[in-house]
PDB file of C-alpha atoms in Angstrom:
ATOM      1  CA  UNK H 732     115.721  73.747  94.986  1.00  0.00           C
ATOM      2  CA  UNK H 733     113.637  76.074  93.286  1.00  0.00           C
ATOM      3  CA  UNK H 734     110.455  75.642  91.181  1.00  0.00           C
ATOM      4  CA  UNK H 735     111.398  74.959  87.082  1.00  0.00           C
ATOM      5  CA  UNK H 736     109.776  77.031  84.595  1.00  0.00           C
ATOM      6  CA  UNK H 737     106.784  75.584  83.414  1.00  0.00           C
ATOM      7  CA  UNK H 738     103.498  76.162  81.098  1.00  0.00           C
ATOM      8  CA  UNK H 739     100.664  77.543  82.910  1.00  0.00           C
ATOM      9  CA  UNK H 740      98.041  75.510  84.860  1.00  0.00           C
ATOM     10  CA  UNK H 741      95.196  75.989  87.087  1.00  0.00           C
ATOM     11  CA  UNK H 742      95.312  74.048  90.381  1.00  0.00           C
ATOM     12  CA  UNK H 743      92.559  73.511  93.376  1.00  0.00           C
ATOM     13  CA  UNK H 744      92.857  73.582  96.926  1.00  0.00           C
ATOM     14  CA  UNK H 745      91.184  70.215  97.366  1.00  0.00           C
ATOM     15  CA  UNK H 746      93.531  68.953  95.062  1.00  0.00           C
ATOM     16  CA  UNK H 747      96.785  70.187  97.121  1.00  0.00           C
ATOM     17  CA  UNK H 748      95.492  69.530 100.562  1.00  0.00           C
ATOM     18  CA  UNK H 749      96.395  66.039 102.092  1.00  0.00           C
ATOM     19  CA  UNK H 750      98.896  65.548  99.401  1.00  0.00           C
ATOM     20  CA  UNK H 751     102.230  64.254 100.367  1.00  0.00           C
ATOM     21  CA  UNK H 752     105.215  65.841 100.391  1.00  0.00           C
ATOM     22  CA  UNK H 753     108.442  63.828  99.924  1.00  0.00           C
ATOM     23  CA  UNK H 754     112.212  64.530 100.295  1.00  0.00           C
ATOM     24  CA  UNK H 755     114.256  63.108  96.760  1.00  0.00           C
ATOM     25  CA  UNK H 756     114.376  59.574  98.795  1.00  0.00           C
ATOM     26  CA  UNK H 757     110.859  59.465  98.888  1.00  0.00           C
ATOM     27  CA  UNK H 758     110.575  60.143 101.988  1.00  0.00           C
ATOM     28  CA  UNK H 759     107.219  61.505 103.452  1.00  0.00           C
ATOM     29  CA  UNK H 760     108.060  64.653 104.996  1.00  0.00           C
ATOM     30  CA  UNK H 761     104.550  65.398 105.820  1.00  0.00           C
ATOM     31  CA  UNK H 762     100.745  65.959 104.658  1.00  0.00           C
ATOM     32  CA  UNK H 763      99.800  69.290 103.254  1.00  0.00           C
ATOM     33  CA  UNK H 764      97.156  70.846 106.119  1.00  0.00           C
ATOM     34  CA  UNK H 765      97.141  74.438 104.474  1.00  0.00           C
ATOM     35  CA  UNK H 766      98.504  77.460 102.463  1.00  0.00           C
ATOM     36  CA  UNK H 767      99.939  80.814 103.352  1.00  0.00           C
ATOM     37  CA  UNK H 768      99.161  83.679 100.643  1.00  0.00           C
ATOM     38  CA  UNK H 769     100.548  86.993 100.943  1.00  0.00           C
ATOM     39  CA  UNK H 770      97.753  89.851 100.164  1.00  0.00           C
ATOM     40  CA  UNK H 771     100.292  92.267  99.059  1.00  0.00           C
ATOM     41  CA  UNK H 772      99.169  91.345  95.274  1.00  0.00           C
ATOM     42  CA  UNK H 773      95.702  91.541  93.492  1.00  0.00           C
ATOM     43  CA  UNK H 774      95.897  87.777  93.082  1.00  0.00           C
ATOM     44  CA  UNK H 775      97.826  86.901  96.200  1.00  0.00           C
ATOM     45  CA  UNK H 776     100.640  84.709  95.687  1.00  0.00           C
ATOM     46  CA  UNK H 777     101.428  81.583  97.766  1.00  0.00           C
ATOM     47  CA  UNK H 778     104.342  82.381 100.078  1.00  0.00           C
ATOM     48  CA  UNK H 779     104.599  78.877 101.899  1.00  0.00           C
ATOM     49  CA  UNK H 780     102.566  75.321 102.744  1.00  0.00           C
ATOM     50  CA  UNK H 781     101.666  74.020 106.385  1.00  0.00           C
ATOM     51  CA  UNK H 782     102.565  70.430 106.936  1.00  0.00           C
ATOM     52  CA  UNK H 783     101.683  68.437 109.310  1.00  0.00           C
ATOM     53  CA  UNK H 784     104.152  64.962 109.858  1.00  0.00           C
ATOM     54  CA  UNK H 785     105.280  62.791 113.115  1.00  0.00           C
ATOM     55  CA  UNK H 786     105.901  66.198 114.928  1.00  0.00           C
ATOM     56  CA  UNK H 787     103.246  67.545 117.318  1.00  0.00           C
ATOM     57  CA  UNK H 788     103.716  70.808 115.718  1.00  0.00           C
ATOM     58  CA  UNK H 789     102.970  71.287 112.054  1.00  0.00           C
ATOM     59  CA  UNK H 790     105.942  72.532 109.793  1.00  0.00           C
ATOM     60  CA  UNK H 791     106.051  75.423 107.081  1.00  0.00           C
ATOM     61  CA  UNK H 792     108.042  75.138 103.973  1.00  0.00           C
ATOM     62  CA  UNK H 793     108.275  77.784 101.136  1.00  0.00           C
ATOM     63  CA  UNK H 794     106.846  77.367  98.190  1.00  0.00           C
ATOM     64  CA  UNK H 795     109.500  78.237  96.369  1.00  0.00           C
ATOM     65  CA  UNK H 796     111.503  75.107  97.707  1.00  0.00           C
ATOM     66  CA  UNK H 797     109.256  73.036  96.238  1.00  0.00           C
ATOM     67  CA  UNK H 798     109.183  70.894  92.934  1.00  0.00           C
ATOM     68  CA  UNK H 799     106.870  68.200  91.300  1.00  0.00           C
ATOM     69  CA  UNK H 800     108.297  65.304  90.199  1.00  0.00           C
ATOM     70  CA  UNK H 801     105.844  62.837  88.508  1.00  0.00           C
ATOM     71  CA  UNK H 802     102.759  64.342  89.976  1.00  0.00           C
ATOM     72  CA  UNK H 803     104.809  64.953  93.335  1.00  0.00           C
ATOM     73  CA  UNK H 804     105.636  67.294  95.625  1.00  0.00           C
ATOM     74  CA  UNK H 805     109.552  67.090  96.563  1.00  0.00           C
ATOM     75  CA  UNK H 806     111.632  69.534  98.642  1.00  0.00           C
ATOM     76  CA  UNK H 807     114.891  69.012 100.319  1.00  0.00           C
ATOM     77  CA  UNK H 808     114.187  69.110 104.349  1.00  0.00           C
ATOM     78  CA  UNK H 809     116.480  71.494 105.336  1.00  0.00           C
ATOM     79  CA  UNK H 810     113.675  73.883 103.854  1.00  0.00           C
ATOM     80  CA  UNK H 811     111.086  72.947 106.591  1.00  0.00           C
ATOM     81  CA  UNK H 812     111.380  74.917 110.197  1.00  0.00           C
ATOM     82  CA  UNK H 813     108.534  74.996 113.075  1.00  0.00           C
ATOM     83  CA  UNK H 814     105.095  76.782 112.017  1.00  0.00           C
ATOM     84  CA  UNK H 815     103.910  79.023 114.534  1.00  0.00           C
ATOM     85  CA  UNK H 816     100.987  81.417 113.829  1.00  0.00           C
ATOM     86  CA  UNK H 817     102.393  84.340 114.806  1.00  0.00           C
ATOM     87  CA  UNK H 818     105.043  84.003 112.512  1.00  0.00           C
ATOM     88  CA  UNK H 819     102.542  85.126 109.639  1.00  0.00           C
ATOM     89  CA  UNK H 820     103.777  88.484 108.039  1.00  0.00           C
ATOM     90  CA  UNK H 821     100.926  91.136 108.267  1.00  0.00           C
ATOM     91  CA  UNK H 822      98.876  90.861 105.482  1.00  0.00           C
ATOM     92  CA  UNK H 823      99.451  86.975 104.945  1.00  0.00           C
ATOM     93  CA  UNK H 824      96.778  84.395 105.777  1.00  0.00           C
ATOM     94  CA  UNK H 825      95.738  80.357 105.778  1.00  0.00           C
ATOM     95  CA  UNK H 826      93.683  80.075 103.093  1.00  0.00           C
ATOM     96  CA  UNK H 827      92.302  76.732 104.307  1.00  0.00           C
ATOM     97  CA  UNK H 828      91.613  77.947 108.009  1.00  0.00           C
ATOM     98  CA  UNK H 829      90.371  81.551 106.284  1.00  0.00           C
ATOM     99  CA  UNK H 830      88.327  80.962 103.511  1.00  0.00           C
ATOM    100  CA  UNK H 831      87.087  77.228 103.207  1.00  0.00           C
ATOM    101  CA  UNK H 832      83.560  76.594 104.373  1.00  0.00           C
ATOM    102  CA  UNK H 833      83.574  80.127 105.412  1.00  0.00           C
ATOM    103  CA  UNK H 834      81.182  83.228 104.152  1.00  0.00           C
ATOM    104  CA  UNK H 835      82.955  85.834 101.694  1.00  0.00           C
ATOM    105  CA  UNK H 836      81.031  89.114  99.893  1.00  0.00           C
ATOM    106  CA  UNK H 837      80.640  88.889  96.432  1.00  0.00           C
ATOM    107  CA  UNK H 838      81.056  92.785  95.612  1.00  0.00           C
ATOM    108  CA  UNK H 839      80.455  92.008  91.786  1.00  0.00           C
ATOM    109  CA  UNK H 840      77.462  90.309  92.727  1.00  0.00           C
ATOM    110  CA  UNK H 841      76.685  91.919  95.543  1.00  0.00           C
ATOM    111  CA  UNK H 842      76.073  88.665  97.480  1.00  0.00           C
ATOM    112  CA  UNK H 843      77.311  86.719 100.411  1.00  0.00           C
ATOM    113  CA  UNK H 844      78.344  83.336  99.559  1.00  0.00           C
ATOM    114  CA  UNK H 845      80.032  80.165 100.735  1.00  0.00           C
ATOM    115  CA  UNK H 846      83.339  79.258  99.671  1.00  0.00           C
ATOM    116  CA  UNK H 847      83.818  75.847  98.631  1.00  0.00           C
ATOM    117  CA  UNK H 848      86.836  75.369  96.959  1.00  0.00           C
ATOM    118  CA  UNK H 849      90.011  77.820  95.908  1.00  0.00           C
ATOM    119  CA  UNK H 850      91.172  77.785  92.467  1.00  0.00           C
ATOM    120  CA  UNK H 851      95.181  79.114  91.702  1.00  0.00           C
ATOM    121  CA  UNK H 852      97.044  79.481  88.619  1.00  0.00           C
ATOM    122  CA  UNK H 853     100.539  78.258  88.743  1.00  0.00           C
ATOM    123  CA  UNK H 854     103.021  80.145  86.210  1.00  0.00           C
ATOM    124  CA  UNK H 855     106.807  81.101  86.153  1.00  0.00           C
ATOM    125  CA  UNK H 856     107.614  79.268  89.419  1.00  0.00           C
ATOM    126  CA  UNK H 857     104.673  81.261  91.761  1.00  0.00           C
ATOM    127  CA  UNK H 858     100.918  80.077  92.421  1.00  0.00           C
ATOM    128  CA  UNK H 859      98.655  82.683  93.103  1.00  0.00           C
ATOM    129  CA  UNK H 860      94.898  82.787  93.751  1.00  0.00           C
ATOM    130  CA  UNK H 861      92.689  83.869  91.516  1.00  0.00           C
ATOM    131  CA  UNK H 862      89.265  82.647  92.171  1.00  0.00           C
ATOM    132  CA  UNK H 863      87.233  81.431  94.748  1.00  0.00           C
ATOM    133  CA  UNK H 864      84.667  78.542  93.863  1.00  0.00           C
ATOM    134  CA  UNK H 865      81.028  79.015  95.436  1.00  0.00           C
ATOM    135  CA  UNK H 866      79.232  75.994  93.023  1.00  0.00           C
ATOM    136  CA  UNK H 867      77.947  72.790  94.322  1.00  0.00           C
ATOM    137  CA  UNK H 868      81.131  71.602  91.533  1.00  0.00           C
ATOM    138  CA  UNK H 869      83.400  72.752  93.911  1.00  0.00           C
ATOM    139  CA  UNK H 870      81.805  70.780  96.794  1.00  0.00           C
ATOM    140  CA  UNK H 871      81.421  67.204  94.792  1.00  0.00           C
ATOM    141  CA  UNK H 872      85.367  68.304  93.696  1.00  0.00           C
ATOM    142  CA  UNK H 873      86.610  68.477  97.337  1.00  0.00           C
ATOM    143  CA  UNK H 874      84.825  64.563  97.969  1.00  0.00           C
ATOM    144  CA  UNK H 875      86.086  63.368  94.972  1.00  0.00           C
ATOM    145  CA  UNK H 876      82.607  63.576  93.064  1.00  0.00           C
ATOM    146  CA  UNK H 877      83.207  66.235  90.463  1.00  0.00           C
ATOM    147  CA  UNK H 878      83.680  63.687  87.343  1.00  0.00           C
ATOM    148  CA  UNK H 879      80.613  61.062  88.896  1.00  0.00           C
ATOM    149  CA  UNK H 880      78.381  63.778  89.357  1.00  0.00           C
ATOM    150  CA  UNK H 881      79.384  65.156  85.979  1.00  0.00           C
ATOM    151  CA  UNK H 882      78.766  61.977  84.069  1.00  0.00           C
ATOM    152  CA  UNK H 883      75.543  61.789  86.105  1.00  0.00           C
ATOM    153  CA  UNK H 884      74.082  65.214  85.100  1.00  0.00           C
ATOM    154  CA  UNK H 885      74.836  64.546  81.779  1.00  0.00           C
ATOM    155  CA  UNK H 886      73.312  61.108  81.095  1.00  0.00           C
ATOM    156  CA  UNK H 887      70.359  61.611  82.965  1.00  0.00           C
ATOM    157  CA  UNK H 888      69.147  65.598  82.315  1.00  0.00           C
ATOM    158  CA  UNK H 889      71.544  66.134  79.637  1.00  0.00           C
ATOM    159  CA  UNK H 890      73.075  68.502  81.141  1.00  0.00           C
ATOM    160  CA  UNK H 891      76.436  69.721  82.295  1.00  0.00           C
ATOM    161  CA  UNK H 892      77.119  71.026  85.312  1.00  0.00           C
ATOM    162  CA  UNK H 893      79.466  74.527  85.527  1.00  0.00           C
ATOM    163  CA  UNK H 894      81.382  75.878  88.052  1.00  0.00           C
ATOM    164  CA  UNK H 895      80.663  79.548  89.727  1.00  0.00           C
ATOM    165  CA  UNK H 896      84.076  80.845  90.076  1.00  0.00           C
ATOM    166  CA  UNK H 897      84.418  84.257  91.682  1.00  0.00           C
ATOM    167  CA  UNK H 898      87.515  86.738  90.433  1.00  0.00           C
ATOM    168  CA  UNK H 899      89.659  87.248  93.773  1.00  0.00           C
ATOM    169  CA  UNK H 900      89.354  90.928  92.906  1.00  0.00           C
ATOM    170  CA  UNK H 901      85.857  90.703  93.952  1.00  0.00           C
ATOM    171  CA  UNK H 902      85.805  88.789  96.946  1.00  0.00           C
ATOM    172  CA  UNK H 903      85.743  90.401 100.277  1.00  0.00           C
ATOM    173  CA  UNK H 904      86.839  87.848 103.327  1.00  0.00           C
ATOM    174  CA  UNK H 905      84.672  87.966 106.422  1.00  0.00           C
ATOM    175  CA  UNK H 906      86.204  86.139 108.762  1.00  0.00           C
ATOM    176  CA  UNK H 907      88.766  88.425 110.550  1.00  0.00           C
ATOM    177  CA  UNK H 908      88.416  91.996 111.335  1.00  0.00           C
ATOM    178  CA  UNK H 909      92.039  92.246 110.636  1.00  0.00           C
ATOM    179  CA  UNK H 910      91.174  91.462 106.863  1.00  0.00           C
ATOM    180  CA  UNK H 911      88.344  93.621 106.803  1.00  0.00           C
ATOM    181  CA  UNK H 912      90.739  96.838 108.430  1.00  0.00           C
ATOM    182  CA  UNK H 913      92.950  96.452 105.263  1.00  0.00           C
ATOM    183  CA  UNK H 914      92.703  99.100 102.798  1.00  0.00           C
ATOM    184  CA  UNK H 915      92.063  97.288  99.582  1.00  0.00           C
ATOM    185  CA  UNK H 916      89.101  95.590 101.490  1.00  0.00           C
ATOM    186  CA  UNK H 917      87.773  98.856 102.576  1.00  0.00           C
ATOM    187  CA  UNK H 918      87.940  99.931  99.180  1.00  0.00           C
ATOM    188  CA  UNK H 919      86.158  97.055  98.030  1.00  0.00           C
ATOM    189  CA  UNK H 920      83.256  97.548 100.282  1.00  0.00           C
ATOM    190  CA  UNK H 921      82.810 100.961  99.329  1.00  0.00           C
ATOM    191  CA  UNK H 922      82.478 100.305  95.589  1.00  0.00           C
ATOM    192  CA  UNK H 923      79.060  98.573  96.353  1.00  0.00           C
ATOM    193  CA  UNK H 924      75.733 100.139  96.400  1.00  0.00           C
ATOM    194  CA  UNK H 925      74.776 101.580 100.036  1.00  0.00           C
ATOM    195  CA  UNK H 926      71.461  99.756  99.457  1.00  0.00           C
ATOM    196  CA  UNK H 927      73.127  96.823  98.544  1.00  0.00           C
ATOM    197  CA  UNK H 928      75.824  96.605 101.480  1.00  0.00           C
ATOM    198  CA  UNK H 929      72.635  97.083 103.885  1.00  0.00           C
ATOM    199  CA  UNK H 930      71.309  93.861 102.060  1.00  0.00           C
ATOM    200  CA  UNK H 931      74.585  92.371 103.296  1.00  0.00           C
ATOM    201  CA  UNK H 932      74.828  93.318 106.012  1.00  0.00           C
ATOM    202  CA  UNK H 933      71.328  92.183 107.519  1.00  0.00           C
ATOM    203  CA  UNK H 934      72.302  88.512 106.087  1.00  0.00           C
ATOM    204  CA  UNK H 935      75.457  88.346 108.357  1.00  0.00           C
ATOM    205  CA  UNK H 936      75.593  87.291 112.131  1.00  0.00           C
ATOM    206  CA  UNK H 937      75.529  90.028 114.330  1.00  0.00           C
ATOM    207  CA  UNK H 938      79.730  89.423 114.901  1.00  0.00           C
ATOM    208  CA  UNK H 939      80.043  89.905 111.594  1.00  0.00           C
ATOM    209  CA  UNK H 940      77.676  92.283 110.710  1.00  0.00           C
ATOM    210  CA  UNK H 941      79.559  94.750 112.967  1.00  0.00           C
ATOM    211  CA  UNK H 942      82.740  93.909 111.649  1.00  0.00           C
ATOM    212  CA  UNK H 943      81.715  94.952 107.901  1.00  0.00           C
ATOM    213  CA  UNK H 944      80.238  97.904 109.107  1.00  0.00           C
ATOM    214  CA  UNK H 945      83.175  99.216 111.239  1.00  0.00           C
ATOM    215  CA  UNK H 946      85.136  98.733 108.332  1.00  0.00           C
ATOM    216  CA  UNK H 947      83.632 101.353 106.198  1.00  0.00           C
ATOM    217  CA  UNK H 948      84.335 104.732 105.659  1.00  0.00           C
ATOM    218  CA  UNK H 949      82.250 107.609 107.496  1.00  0.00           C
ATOM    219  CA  UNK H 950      80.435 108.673 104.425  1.00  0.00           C
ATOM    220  CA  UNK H 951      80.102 105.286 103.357  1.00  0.00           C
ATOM    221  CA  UNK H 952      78.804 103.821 107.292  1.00  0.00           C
ATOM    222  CA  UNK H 953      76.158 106.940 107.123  1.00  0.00           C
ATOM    223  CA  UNK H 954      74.452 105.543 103.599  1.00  0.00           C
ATOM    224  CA  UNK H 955      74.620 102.333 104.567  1.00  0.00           C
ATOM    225  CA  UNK H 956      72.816 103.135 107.665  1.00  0.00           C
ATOM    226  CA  UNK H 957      69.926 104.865 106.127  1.00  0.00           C
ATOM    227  CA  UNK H 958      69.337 101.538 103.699  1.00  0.00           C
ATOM    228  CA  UNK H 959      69.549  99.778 106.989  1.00  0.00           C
ATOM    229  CA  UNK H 960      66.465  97.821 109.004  1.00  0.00           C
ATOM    230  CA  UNK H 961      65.697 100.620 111.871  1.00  0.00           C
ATOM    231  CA  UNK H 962      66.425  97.395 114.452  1.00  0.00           C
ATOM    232  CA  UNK H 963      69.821  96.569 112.489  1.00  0.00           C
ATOM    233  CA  UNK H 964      70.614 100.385 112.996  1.00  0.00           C
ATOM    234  CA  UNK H 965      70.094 100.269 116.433  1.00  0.00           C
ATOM    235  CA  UNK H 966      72.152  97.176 116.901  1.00  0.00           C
ATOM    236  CA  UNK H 967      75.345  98.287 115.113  1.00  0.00           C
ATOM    237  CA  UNK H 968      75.275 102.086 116.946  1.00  0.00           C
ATOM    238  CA  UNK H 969      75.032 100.962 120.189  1.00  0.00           C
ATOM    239  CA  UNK H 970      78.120  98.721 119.396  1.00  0.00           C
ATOM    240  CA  UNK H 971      79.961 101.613 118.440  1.00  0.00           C
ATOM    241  CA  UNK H 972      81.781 103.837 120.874  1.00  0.00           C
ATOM    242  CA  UNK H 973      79.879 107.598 120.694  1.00  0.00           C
ATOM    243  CA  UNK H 974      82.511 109.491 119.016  1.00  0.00           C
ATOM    244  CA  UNK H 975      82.687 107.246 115.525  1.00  0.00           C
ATOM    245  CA  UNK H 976      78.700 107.026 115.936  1.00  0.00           C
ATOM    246  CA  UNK H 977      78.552 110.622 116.119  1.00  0.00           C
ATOM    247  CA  UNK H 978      80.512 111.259 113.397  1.00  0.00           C
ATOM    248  CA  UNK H 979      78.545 108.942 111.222  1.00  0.00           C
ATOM    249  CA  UNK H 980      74.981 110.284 111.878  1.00  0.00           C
ATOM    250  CA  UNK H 981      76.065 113.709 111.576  1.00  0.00           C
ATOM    251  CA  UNK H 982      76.452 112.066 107.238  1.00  0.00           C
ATOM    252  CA  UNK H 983      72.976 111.321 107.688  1.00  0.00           C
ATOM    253  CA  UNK H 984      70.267 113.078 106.562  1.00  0.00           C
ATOM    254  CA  UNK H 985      68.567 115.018 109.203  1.00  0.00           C
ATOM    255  CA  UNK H 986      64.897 113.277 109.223  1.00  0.00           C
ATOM    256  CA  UNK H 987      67.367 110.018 109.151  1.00  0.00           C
ATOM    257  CA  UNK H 988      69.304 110.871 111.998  1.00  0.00           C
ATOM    258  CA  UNK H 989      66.068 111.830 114.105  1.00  0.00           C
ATOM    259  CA  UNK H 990      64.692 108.134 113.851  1.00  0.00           C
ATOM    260  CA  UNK H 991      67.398 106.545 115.077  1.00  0.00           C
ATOM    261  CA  UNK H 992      68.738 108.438 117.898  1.00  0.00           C
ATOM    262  CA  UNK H 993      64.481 108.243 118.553  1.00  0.00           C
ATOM    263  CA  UNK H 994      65.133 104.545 118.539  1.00  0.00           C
ATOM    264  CA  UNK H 995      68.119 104.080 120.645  1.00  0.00           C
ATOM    265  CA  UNK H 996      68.318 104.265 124.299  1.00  0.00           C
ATOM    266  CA  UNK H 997      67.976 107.588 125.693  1.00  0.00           C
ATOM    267  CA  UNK H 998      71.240 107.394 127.666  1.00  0.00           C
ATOM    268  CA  UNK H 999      73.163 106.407 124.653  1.00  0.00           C
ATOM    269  CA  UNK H1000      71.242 109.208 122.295  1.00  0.00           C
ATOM    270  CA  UNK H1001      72.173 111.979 124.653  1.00  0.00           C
ATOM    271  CA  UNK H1002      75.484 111.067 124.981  1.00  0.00           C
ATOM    272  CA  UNK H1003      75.703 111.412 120.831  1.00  0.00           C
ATOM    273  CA  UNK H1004      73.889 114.538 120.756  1.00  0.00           C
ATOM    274  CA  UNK H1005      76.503 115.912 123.328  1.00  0.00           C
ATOM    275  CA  UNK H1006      79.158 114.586 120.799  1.00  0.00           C
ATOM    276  CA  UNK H1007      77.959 115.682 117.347  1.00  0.00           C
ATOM    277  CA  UNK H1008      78.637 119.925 115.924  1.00  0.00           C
ATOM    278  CA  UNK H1009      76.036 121.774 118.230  1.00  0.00           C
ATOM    279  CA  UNK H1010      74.386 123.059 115.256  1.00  0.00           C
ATOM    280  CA  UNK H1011      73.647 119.755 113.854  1.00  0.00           C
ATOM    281  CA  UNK H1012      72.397 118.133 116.963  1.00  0.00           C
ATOM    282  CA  UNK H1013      70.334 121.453 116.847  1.00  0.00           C
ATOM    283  CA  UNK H1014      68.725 120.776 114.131  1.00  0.00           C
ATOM    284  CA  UNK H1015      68.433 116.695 114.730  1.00  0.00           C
TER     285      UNK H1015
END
C-alpha cells in the first residue's frame, strides 16, 4: 500500500505523535511514539514511524506503507517488523528522542535555541522536514493550546501571536557527537562567525561544548579559540588529546598561543610544545 498522490500540506510533530495507526479493519495497530528521518537530503525525508502497541517492544513501519483515510493513518500489518535501535541506517535519526525539548544552533541566527515542535511538508507520497519550531506557538501547539492562546492574544492585546520557524538548512543538532562528526554539520558550523561560535559555545554545557568544538575544522577550532573566555580555552584543550591541540594552537596567533599554554597546566603545556613544528613552539 503505498501513499496516493496528493496536494501539498504542512504537518507537525505534535500533531502525528500519539496518533493511531489502524489496519483497513480498524484495527489499532499501535500509537505513534516517534519518526525516523534519513539526513541524506537537505530537508531529510521520513524513512519510517516507531509504534508502540500490546508488544513490549515498539514496532517500525515505513512510511511509505502508510495511507490516510478520513484523517487516519492505515497500513496493512504485514508492513510492521521489531524496532531495534541499532537497526538505524547511518545518518538516520528519531526526531522525537533527537530534537524535541532538546538545544539546536541556529547558524542563521547565530543562536542556541530550544526546539519545541517539528514542522514537515508532505508532497508526492514523502514527508520531509523542513523547519524546526523554537516559539512559545509551538509549545501551546504540542498541549493543545495553540488556537485558545491565539484567540486569547487577540481579544485581549490585539495581537496575534506568530510562530519562529527555523529553515532545517540552518539548524545544527547538538545532541549526539555522531551528528555533529557529519560533514554537512561541520560545514554548517564553519559558516558562522569565529566570534560568534565562541558565543555558542560558552552557552552550552561543558559535554556539549566539547562536542561542537571537536567538530570543527583546525583552522576553524584555532579562531574560535582566540574569541574564546581564557577559562573556556583551558577547559576544551585539556579535553583534547595533545596532538589535535597542537595542531590547533600552532593556527593561532603567536601572542594567542602564549596565553593559553601560560594558562594550562604545565605538564599538559610541555607536552604540546614537544608536539607542535620546533620553530613555532620556538617562537610561542
Amino acid at each position: 500500500m503505498v501513499v496516493n498522490s496528493e496536494p501539498q500540506v504542512f504537518l507537525f510533530l505534535s500533531q502525528i505523535l500519539g496518533d493511531n495507526v489502524v489496519d483497513d479493519n480498524g484495527r489499532s495497530l499501535g500509537k505513534i511514539i516517534d519518526v525516523v528521518a534519513s539526513l541524506t537530503e537537505p530537508y531529510p525525508i521520513i524513512t519510517h514511524i516507531l509504534l508502540k502497541g500490546t508488544q513490549k517492544k515498539p514496532s517500525s513501519l515505513p512510511w511509505q506503507g502508510i495511507t490516510e483515510v478520513g484523517g487516519k493513518f492505515v497500513t496493512d500489518p504485514h508492513y510492521l517488523e521489531d524496532f531495534r535501535e541499532p537497526l538505524l541506517q547511518e545518518g538516520e535519526l528519531l526526531l522525537k528522542d533527537t530534537l524535541l525539548d532538546k538545544q539546536i544552533v541556529d547558524t542563521d541566527g547565530a543562536k542556541v535555541r530550544r526546539v519545541n515542535d517539528l514542522q514537515f511538508l508532505k508532497a508526492r507520497g514523502y514527508l520531509h522536514l523542513v523547519h524546526v519550531d523554537v516559539g512559545f506557538r509551538g509549545l501551546m501547539r504540542r498541549v493543545g493550546l495553540e488556537r485558545t492562546m491565539d484567540a486569547f492574544s487577540r481579544g485581549f492585546f490585539d495581537y496575534t501571536p506568530h510562530d519562529q520557524f527555523i529553515s532545517w538548512k540552518f539548524v545544527q543538532p547538538l545532541s549526539s557527537p555522531d551528528l555533529l562528526r557529519l560533514k554537512i554539520s561541520q560545514n554548517r558550523l564553519a559558516q558562522l562567525h569565529p566570534a560568534d561560535l565562541a558565543d555558542i559555545i560558552e552557552e552550552l554545557d561543558i559535554h556539549k561544548r566539547t562536542a561542537v568544538f571537536q567538530a570543527l575544522d583546525i583552522e576553524t577550532a584555532a579562531e574560535t579559540l582566540e574569541e574564546t573566555d581564557p577559562k573556556i580555552q583551558v577547559s576544551l584543550i585539556e579535553d583534547m588529546k595533545v596532538s589535535e591541540a597542537s595542531d590547533i594552537i600552532e593556527e593561532m596567533s603567536l601572542s594567542e598561543a602564549a596565553d593559553l599554554l601560560g594558562d594550562l597546566p604545565k605538564d599538559k603545556a610541555e607536552d604540546i610544545l614537544m608536539e607542535m613544528e620546533k620553530d613555532i613552539a620556538e617562537d610561542v
